[in-house]
XYZ file of C-alpha atoms in Angstrom:
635
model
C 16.547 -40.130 31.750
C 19.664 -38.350 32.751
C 20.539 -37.992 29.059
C 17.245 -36.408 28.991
C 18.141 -33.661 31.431
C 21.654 -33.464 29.826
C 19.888 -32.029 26.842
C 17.248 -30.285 28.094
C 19.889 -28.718 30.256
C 21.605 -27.942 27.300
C 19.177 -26.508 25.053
C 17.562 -23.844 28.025
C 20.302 -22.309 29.130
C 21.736 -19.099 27.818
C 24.404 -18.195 26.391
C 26.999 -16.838 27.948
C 29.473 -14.636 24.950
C 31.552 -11.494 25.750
C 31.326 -8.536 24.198
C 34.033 -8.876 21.910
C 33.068 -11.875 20.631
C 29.604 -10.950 19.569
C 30.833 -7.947 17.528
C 33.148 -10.542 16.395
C 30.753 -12.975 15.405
C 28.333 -10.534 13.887
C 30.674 -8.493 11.342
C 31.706 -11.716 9.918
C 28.418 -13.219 9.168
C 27.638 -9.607 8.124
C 30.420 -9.402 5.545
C 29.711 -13.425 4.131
C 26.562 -11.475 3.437
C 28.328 -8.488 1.525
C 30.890 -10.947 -0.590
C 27.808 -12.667 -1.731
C 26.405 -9.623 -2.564
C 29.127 -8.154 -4.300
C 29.904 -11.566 -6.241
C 26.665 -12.117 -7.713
C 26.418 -8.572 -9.244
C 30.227 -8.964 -10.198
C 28.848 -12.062 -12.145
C 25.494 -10.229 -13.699
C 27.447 -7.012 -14.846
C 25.963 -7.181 -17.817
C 23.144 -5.681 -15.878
C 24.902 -2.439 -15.469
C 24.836 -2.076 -19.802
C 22.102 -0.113 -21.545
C 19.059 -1.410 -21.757
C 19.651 -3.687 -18.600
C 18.355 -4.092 -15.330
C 20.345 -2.115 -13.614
C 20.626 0.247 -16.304
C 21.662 3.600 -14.603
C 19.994 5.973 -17.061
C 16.873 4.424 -15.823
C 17.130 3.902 -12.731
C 17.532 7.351 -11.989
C 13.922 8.153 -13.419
C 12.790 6.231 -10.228
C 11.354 8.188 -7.224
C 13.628 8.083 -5.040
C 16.753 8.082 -7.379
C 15.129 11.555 -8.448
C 16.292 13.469 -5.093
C 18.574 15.549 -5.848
C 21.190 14.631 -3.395
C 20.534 11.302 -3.441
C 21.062 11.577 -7.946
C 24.034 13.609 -7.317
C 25.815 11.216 -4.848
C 24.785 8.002 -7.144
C 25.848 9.968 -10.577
C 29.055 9.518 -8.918
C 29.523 5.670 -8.816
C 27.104 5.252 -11.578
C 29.535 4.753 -14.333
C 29.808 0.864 -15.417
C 33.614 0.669 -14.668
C 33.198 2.538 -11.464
C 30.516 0.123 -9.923
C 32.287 -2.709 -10.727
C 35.402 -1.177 -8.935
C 33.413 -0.653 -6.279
C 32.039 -4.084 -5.870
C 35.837 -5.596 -6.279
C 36.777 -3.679 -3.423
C 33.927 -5.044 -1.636
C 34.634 -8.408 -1.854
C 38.347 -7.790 -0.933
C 37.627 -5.882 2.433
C 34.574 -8.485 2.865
C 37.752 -11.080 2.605
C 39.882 -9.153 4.759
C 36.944 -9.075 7.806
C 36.606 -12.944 7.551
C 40.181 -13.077 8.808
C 41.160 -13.834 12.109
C 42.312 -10.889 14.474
C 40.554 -8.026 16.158
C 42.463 -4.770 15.114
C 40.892 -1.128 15.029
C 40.966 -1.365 11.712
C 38.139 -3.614 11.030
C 36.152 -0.431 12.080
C 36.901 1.010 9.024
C 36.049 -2.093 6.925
C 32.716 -2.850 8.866
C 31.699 1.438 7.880
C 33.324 1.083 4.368
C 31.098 -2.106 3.446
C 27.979 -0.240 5.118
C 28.409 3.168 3.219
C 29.406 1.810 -0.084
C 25.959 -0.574 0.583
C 23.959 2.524 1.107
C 25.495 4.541 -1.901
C 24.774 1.678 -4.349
C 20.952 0.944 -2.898
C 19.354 3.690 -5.819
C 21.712 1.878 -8.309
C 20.943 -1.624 -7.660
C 17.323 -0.816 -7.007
C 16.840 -4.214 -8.064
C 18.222 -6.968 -6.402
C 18.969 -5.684 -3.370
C 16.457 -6.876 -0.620
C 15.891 -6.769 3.350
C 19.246 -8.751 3.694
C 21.217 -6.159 2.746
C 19.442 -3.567 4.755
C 20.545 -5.770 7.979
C 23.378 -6.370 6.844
C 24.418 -2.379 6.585
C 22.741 -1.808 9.929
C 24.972 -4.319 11.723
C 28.134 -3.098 9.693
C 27.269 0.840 10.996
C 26.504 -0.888 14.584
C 30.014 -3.096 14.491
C 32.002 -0.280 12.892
C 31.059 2.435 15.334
C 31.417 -0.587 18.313
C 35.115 -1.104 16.970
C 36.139 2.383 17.566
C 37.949 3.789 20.704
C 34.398 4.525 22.520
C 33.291 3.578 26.296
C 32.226 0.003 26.940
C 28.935 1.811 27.807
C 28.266 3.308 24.358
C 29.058 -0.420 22.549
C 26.776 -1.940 24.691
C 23.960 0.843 23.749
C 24.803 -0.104 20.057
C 24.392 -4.086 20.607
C 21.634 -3.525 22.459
C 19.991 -1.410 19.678
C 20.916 -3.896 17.223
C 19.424 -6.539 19.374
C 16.170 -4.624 19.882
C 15.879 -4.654 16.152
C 16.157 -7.965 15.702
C 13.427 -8.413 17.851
C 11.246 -5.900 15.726
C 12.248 -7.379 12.572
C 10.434 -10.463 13.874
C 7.601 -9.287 15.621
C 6.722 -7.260 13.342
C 6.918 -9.603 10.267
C 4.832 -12.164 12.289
C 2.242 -9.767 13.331
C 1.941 -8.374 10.204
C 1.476 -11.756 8.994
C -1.496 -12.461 11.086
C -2.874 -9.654 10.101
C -3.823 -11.606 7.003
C -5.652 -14.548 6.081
C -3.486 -16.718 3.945
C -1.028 -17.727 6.454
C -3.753 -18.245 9.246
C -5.273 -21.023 6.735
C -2.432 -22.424 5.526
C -2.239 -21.286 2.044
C 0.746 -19.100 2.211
C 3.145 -21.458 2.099
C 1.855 -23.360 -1.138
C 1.322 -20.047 -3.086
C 4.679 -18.684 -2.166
C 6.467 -22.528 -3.895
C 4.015 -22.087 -6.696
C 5.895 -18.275 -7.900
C 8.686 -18.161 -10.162
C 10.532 -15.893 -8.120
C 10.727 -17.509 -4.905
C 8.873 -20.988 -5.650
C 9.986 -24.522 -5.657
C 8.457 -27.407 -7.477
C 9.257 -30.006 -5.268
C 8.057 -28.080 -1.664
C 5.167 -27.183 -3.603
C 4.235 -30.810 -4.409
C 5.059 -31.644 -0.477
C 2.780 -28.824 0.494
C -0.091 -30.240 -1.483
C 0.934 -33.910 -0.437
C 1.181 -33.199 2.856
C -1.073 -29.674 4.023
C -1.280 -30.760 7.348
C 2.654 -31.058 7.961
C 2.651 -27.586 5.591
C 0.042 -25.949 7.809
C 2.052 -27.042 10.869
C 5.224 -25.145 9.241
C 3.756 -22.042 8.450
C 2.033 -21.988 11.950
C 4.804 -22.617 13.596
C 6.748 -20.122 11.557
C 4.363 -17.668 12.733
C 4.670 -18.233 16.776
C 9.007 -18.772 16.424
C 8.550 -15.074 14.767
C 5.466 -13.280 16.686
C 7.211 -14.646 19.918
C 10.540 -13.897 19.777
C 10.997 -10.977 21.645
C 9.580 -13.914 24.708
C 13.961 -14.892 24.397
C 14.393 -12.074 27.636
C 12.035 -14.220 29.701
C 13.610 -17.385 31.702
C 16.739 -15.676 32.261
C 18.255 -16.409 28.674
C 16.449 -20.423 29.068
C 14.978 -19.666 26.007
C 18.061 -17.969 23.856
C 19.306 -20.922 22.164
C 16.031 -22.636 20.846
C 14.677 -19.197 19.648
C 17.957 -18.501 17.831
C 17.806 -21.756 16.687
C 14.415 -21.673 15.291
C 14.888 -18.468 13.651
C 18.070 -19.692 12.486
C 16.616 -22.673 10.840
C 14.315 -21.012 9.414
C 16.532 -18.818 7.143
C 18.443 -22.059 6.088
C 15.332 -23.056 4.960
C 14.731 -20.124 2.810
C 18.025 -19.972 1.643
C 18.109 -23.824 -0.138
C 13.736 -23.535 -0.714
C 13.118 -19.845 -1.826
C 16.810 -18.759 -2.869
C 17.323 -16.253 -0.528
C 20.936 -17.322 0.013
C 22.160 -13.804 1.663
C 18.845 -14.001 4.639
C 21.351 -16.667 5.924
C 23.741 -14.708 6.939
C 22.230 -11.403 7.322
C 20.148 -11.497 9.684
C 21.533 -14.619 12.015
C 24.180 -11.695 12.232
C 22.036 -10.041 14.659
C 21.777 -12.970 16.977
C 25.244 -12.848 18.772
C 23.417 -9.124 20.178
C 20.568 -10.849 20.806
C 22.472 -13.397 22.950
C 25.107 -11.257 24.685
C 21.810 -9.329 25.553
C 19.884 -12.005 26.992
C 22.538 -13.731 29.559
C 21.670 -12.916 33.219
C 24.957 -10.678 34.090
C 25.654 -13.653 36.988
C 28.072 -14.552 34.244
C 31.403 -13.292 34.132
C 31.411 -12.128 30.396
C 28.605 -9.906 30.940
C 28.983 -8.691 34.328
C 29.975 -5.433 33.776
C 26.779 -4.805 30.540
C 25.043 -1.583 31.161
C 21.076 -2.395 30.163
C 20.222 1.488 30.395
C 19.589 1.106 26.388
C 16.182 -1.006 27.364
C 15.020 1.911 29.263
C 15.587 4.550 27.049
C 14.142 2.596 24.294
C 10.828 1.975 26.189
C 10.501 5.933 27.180
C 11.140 6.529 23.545
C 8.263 3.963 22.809
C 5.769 5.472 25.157
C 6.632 8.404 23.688
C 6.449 7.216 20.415
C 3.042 5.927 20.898
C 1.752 9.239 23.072
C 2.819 11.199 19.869
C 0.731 8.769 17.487
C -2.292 8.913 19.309
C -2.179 12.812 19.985
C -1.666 12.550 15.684
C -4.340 10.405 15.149
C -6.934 12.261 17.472
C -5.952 15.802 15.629
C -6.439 13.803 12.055
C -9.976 11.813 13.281
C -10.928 15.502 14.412
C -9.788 17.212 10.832
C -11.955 14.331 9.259
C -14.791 14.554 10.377
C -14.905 18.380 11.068
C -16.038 18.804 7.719
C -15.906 22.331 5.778
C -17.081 25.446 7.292
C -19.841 25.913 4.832
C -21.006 22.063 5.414
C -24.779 21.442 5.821
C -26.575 18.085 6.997
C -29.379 15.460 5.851
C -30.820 12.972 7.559
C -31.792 10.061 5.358
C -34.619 7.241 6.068
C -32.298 4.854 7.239
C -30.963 7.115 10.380
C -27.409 8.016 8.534
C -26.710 11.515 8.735
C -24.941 12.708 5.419
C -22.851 15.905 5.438
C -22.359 18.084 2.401
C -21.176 21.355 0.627
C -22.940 23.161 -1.590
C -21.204 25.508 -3.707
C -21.113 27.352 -7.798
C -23.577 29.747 -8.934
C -27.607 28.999 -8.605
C -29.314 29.283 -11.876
C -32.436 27.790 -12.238
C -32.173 27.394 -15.792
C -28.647 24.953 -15.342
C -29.323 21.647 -13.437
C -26.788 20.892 -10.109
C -24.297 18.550 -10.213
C -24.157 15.911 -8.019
C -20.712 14.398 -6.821
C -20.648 10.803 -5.741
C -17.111 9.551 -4.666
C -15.299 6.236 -5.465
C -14.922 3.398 -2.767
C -12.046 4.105 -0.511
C -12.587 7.519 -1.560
C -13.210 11.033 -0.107
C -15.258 13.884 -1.704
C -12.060 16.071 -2.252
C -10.927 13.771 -4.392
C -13.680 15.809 -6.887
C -11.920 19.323 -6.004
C -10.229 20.091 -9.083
C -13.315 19.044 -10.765
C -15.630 21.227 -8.591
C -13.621 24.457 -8.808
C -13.247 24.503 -12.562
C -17.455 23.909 -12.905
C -18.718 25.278 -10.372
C -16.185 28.505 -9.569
C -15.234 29.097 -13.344
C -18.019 27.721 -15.264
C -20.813 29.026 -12.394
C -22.587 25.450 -12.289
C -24.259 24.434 -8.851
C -22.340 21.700 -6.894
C -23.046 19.670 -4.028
C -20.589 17.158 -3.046
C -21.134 14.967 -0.007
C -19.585 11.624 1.941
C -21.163 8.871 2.028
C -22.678 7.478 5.145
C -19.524 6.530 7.817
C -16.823 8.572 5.422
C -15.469 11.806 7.117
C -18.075 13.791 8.515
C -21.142 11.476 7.390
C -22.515 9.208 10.106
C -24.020 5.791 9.627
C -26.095 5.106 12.173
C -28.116 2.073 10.565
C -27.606 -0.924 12.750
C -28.542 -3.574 10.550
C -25.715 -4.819 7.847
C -25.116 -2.386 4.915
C -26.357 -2.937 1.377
C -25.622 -0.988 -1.401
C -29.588 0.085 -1.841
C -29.180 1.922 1.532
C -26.353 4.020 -0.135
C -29.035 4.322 -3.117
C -31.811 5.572 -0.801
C -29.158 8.023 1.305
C -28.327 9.544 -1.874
C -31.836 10.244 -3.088
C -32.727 11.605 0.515
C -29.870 13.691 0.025
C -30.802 15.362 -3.468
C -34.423 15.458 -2.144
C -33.388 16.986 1.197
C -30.764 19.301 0.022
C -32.267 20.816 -3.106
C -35.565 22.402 -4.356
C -38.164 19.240 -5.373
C -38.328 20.927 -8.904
C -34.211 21.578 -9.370
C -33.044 19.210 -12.152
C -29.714 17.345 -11.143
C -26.627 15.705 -13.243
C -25.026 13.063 -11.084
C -21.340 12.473 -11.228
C -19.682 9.425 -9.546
C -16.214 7.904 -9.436
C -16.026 4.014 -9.362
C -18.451 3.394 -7.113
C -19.908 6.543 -6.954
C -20.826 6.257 -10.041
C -23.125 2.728 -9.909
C -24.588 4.068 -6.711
C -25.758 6.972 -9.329
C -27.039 4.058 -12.075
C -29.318 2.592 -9.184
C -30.861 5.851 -8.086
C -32.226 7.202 -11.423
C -35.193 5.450 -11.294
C -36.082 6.459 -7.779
C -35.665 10.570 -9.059
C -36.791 9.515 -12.074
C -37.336 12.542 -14.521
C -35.026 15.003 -11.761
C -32.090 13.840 -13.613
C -31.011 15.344 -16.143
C -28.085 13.367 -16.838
C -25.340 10.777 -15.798
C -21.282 11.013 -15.728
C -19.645 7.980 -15.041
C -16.165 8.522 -14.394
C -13.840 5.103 -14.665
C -16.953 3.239 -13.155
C -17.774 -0.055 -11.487
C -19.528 -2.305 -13.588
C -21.732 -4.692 -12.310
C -20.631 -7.580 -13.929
C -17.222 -6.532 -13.919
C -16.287 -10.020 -11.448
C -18.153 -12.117 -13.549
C -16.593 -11.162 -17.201
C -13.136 -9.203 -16.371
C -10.629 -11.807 -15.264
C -8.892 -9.448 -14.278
C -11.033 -7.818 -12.085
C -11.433 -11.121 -10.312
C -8.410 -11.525 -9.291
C -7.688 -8.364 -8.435
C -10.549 -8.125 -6.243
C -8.981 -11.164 -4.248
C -5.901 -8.762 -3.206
C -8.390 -5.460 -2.490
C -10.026 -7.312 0.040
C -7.346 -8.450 1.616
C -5.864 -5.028 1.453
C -9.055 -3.384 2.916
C -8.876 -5.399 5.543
C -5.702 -5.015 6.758
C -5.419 -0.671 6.321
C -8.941 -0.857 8.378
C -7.132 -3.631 11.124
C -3.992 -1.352 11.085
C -5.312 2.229 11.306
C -7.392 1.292 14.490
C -4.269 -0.018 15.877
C -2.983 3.626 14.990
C -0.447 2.811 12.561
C -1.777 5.719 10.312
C 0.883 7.916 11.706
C 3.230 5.770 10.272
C 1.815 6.837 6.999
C 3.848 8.884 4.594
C 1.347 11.156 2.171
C 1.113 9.824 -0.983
C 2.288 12.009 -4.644
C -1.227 12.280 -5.476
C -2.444 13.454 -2.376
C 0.020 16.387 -2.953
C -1.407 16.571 -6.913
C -4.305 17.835 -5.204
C -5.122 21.912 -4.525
C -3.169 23.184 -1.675
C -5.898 23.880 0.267
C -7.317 20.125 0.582
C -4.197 18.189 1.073
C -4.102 17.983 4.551
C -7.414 17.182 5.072
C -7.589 14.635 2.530
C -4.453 12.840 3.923
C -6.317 12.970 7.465
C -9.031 11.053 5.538
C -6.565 8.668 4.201
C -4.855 7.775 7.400
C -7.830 7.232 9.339
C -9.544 3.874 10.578
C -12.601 5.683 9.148
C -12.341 6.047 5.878
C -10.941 2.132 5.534
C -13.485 1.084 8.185
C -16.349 2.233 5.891
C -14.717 0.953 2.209
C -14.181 -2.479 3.988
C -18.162 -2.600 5.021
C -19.059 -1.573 1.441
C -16.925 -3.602 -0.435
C -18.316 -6.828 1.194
C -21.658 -5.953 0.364
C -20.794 -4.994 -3.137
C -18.346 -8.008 -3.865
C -21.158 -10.417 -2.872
C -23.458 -8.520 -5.400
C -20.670 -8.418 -8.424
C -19.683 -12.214 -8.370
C -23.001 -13.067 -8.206
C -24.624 -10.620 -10.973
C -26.329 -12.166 -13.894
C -28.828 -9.940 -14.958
C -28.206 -7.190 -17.733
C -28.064 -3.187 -16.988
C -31.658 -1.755 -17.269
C -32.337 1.145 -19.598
C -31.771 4.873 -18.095
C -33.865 7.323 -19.065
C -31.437 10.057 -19.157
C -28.278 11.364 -21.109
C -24.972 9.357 -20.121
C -21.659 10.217 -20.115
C -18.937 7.931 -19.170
C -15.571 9.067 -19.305
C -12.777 6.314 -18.843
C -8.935 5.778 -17.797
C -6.813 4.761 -20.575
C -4.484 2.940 -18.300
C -7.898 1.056 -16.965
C -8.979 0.421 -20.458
C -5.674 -0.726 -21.389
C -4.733 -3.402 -19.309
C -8.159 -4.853 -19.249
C -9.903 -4.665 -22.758
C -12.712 -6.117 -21.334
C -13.575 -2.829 -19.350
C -14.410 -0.667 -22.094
C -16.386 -3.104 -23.603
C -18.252 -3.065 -19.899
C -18.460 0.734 -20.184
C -19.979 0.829 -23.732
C -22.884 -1.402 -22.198
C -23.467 1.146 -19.854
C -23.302 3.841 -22.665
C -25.861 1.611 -24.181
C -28.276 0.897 -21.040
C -28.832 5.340 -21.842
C -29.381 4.476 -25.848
C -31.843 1.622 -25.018
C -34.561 4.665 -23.340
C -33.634 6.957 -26.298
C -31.388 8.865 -24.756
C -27.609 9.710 -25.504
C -25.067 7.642 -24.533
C -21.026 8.291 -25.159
C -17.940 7.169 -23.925
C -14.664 8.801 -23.885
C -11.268 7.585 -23.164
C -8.915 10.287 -21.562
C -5.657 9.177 -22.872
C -2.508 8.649 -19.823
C -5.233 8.847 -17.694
C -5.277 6.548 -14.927
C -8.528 5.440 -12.512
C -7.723 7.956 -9.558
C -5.448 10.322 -11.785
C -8.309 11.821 -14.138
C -9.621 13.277 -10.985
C -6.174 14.103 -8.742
C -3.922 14.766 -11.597
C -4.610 18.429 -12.793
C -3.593 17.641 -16.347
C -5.812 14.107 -16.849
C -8.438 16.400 -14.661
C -8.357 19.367 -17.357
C -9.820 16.778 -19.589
C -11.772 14.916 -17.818
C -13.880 18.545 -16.368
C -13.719 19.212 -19.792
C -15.710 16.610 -20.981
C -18.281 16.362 -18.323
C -18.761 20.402 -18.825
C -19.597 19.850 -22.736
C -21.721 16.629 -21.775
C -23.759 19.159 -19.430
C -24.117 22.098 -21.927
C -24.910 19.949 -24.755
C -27.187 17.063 -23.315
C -28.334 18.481 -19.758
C -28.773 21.960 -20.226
C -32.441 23.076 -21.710
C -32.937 25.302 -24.657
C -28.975 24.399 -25.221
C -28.249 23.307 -28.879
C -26.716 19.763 -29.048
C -22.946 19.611 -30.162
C -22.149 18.160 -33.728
C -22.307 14.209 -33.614
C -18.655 13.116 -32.617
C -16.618 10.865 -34.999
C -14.959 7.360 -33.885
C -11.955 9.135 -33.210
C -12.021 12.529 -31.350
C -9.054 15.124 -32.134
C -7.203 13.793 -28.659
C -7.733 9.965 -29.712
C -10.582 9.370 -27.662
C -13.013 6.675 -28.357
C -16.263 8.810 -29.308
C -20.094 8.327 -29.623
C -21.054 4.504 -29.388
C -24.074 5.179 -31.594
């Protein structure tokens, strides 16, 4: 019993380390992390040659090696000879801070390992990871702690350093339960099953013994969730936290490989523990804490900022356009759209239907080259809970409810007399297959732009599997963006591909809880409907058009085959059916790219003159091979 409290005693108490001797502690572990570094890509040079992984003439074609500063700086040390220079020295001032003493000098080799870290990251874009990313960041917080500054200012730097150690858990453990894989227990498993980071052996323990493997990963997930919990009990809890967390990057260092996580970021504990020890000890008597509340008004502020940014991008959402108009459908949902083009009653309107996870401006460069060039009448709307459109149904969504929105819509919004050609992207564009038959002879034609297909689950592999990862991803933009992590959202390249005038709006689209919200809802009602679809596509009576991604058709054969059965349901009621590859096109880039979407308005503007437009004569019968190297007429 007292050998009990001995070590109980023991293992909650804190731990009591000067200030000194944390920096101490930390830029050593710090620079084991930079000599292993250095080593192994002293040992893979051959890397650095042409052709290799760490070829320089292609790394630079990466995005961010393309900055120009950032290109300029690198260009520097990119020569073969003068990387491997650079690395020597590394390991040689890595040596030198292992050594005993605690001179004003190892300021300059903590900075010099951190810089020269930083300089190389665009050159060894691969093989660098999240180690040595902590390990720089304690290197810039030691260096800057080892110069002649106040003890005030070093202990703002440990405690910064300390404060992101507590992030770098949190947040990985959060983020983690976000998910569903390590919540079951099948995280673990998949991760030994990989060839990067996988073991044979844990993976045949995992599957021997998933209880004892469930018990890891869940326990993985509190030691990392509750970390920052270390400030409570006045330091009781500092060792067995550092110890867990500790452990655990042993662990992945002998299991997963990930030899430099054991040093790296245990280099942060020694802040973490000078930071925790009640000042009743001598050591750290004299810390100033004034770090912990300037880092909590910078959070409040932080977070006041990000939910003023997220109310001004929910209002830009679902403001809609000046010009916007509204239907309400059968079901209660009340649709918002713009009308816009020329209105000729001898030219049918084209209808825009957009993708899932998808806004209607994804169609602008499309809409402005038919509708303000070529004078064809548009309307382009958001499906019910995108943007502006409301979906007030309280019973669970189907995909027949979009069906019957969109045919209120067209009925609701246009003449009953006015012929329409519907255009839809992905998803869009099946919604369009279903509601032919309920307009029945209104349309006057079909474009299918990279569509679904319904059986797409059931006879693309591919698909399948990547369906697994696209609900998992929907679910976690939708669980983040209500938390209001959209403002942590940078705006994507093809968001700024997109006309000036729509960018900001669409990004508002993009990081709202809405837009992910609504794609979550649909996709579970649509994936239930693809992996269970056994029927075959009924005939459309009406000329189709479907116009596909190379870059979708390429890495899964399988979907063009899928789109020339849809060109064929159009054939089967006598009616024309085509489809068209547009070549380095990819599934959102024939629509946001304005060089894929050249070709791609194009093509749908032909499709409507020559099959849609009455009293038009039809175009001469395309060959197998059009002159851009399309795949032409299925017939």
């Amino acid at each position: 019993m007292q050998l009990t409290k001995k070590l109980a005693a023991s293992l909650f108490s804190p731990i009591p380390i000067s200030r000194d001797r944390a920096i101490g502690i930390s830029e050593r572990l710090a620079a084991l992390s930079s000599l292993s570094s250095s080593l192994e890509y002293l040992s893979q040079r051959r890397s650095f040659e042409p052709g290799g992984l760490n070829d320089w003439e292609i790394m630079k074609k990466t995005p961010e090696s393309r900055v120009p500063a950032i290109q300029k700086m690198t260009n520097a040390v990119s020569g073969r000879k003068t990387t491997l220079a650079i690395h020597a020295s590394r390991v040689a001032c890595s040596i030198g801070m292992l050594l005993p003493g605690n001179s004003k000098w190892r300021a300059a080799g903590n900075l010099y390992l951190g810089v020269t870290t930083t300089v190389l990251q665009a050159r060894h874009r691969y093989g660098t990871d999240g180690a040595d990313q902590v390990a720089t960041q304690v290197q810039a917080v030691t260096g800057l702690a080892r110069l002649p500054v106040s003890p005030q200012v070093k202990d703002a730097l440990m405690w910064y350093l300390a404060i992101q150690a507590n992030m770098s858990y949190a947040a990985s453990g959060w983020a983690k339960m976000a998910g569903t894989m390590w919540r079951d227990g099948s995280a673990l498993p998949g991760v030994m099953r990989t060839r990067t980071y996988g073991w044979e052996r844990a993976y045949r323990l995992t599957q021997r013994f998933p209880r004892a493997s469930k018990i890891t990963q869940h326990s993985v997930l509190a030691m990392e969730c509750l970390f920052p919990v270390v400030y409570l009990a006045g330091g009781k809890l500092t060792r067995p936290m550092i110890a867990a967390a500790g452990s655990f990057h042993v662990a992945n260092a002998f299991v997963m490989g990930l030899g430099r996580f054991m040093t790296a970021f245990p280099a942060m504990h020694p802040m973490v523990a000078y930071t925790t020890a009640p000042k009743s000890f001598a050591v750290v008597a004299d810390r100033d804490d004034r770090m912990v509340k300037t880092a909590l008004v910078l959070l409040a502020g932080g977070v006041t900022a990000a939910g003023v940014m997220a109310t001004q991008r929910r209002a830009r959402a679902v403001a809609g356009w000046p010009t916007s108009r509204t239907v309400t459908t059968r079901h209660g949902n009340v649709l918002t759209y713009d009308a816009g083009g020329q209105d000729r009653p001898d030219r049918p309107v084209l209808v825009f239907n957009h993708g899932l996870a998808s806004t209607t401006e994804h169609f602008a460069w499309m809409v402005e080259r038919l509708a303000f060039d070529l004078g064809y009448a548009s309307v382009t709307y958001s499906r019910a809970g995108y943007g502006p459109s409301k979906r007030l149904r309280e019973t669970p969504y189907t995909v027949q409810e979009s069906v019957n929105d969109l045919e209120d819509l067209i009925r609701g919004a246009l003449p009953e007399d006015r012929k329409v050609v519907l255009v839809g992207h992905s998803l869009g564009a099946e919604v369009n297959r279903r509601v032919v038959g309920q307009l029945g002879d209104r349309v006057a034609g079909v474009v299918y732009l990279d569509p679904t297909h319904p059986a797409q689950l059931v006879r693309s592999e591919k698909q399948r599997k990547g369906s697994e990862i696209f609900t998992e991803s929907l679910a976690l933009m939708s669980r983040w963006t209500k938390l209001g992590t959209g403002a942590l959202l940078g705006r994507p390249d093809w968001v700024n591909d997109l006309p000036a005038a729509y960018r900001k709006k669409v990004f508002a689209h993009y990081a709202d809880s809405r837009l992910w919200a609504a794609a979550a809802q649909e996709w579970e009602a649509v994936r239930e409907e693809l992996e269970n679809y056994t029927g075959t596509l009924e005939p459309v009576p009406a000329p189709g058009l479907v116009v596909a991604a190379q870059l979708t058709v390429d890495t899964d054969p399988e979907q063009l085959l899928m789109y020339h059965d849809i060109a064929r349901s159009h054939e089967a009621a006598d009616q024309h059916g085509e489809v068209v590859v547009v070549e380095r096109g990819g599934h959102d880039t024939i629509l946001t790219d304005p060089r894929h979407t050249r070709t791609s308005t194009e093509l749908v503007a032909e499709f409507v003159r020559t099959y849609c437009t009455p009293g038009t004569p039809p175009a001469v019968e395309k060959t197998d091979e059009t002159p851009s190297g399309k795949v032409g007429d299925t017939k």
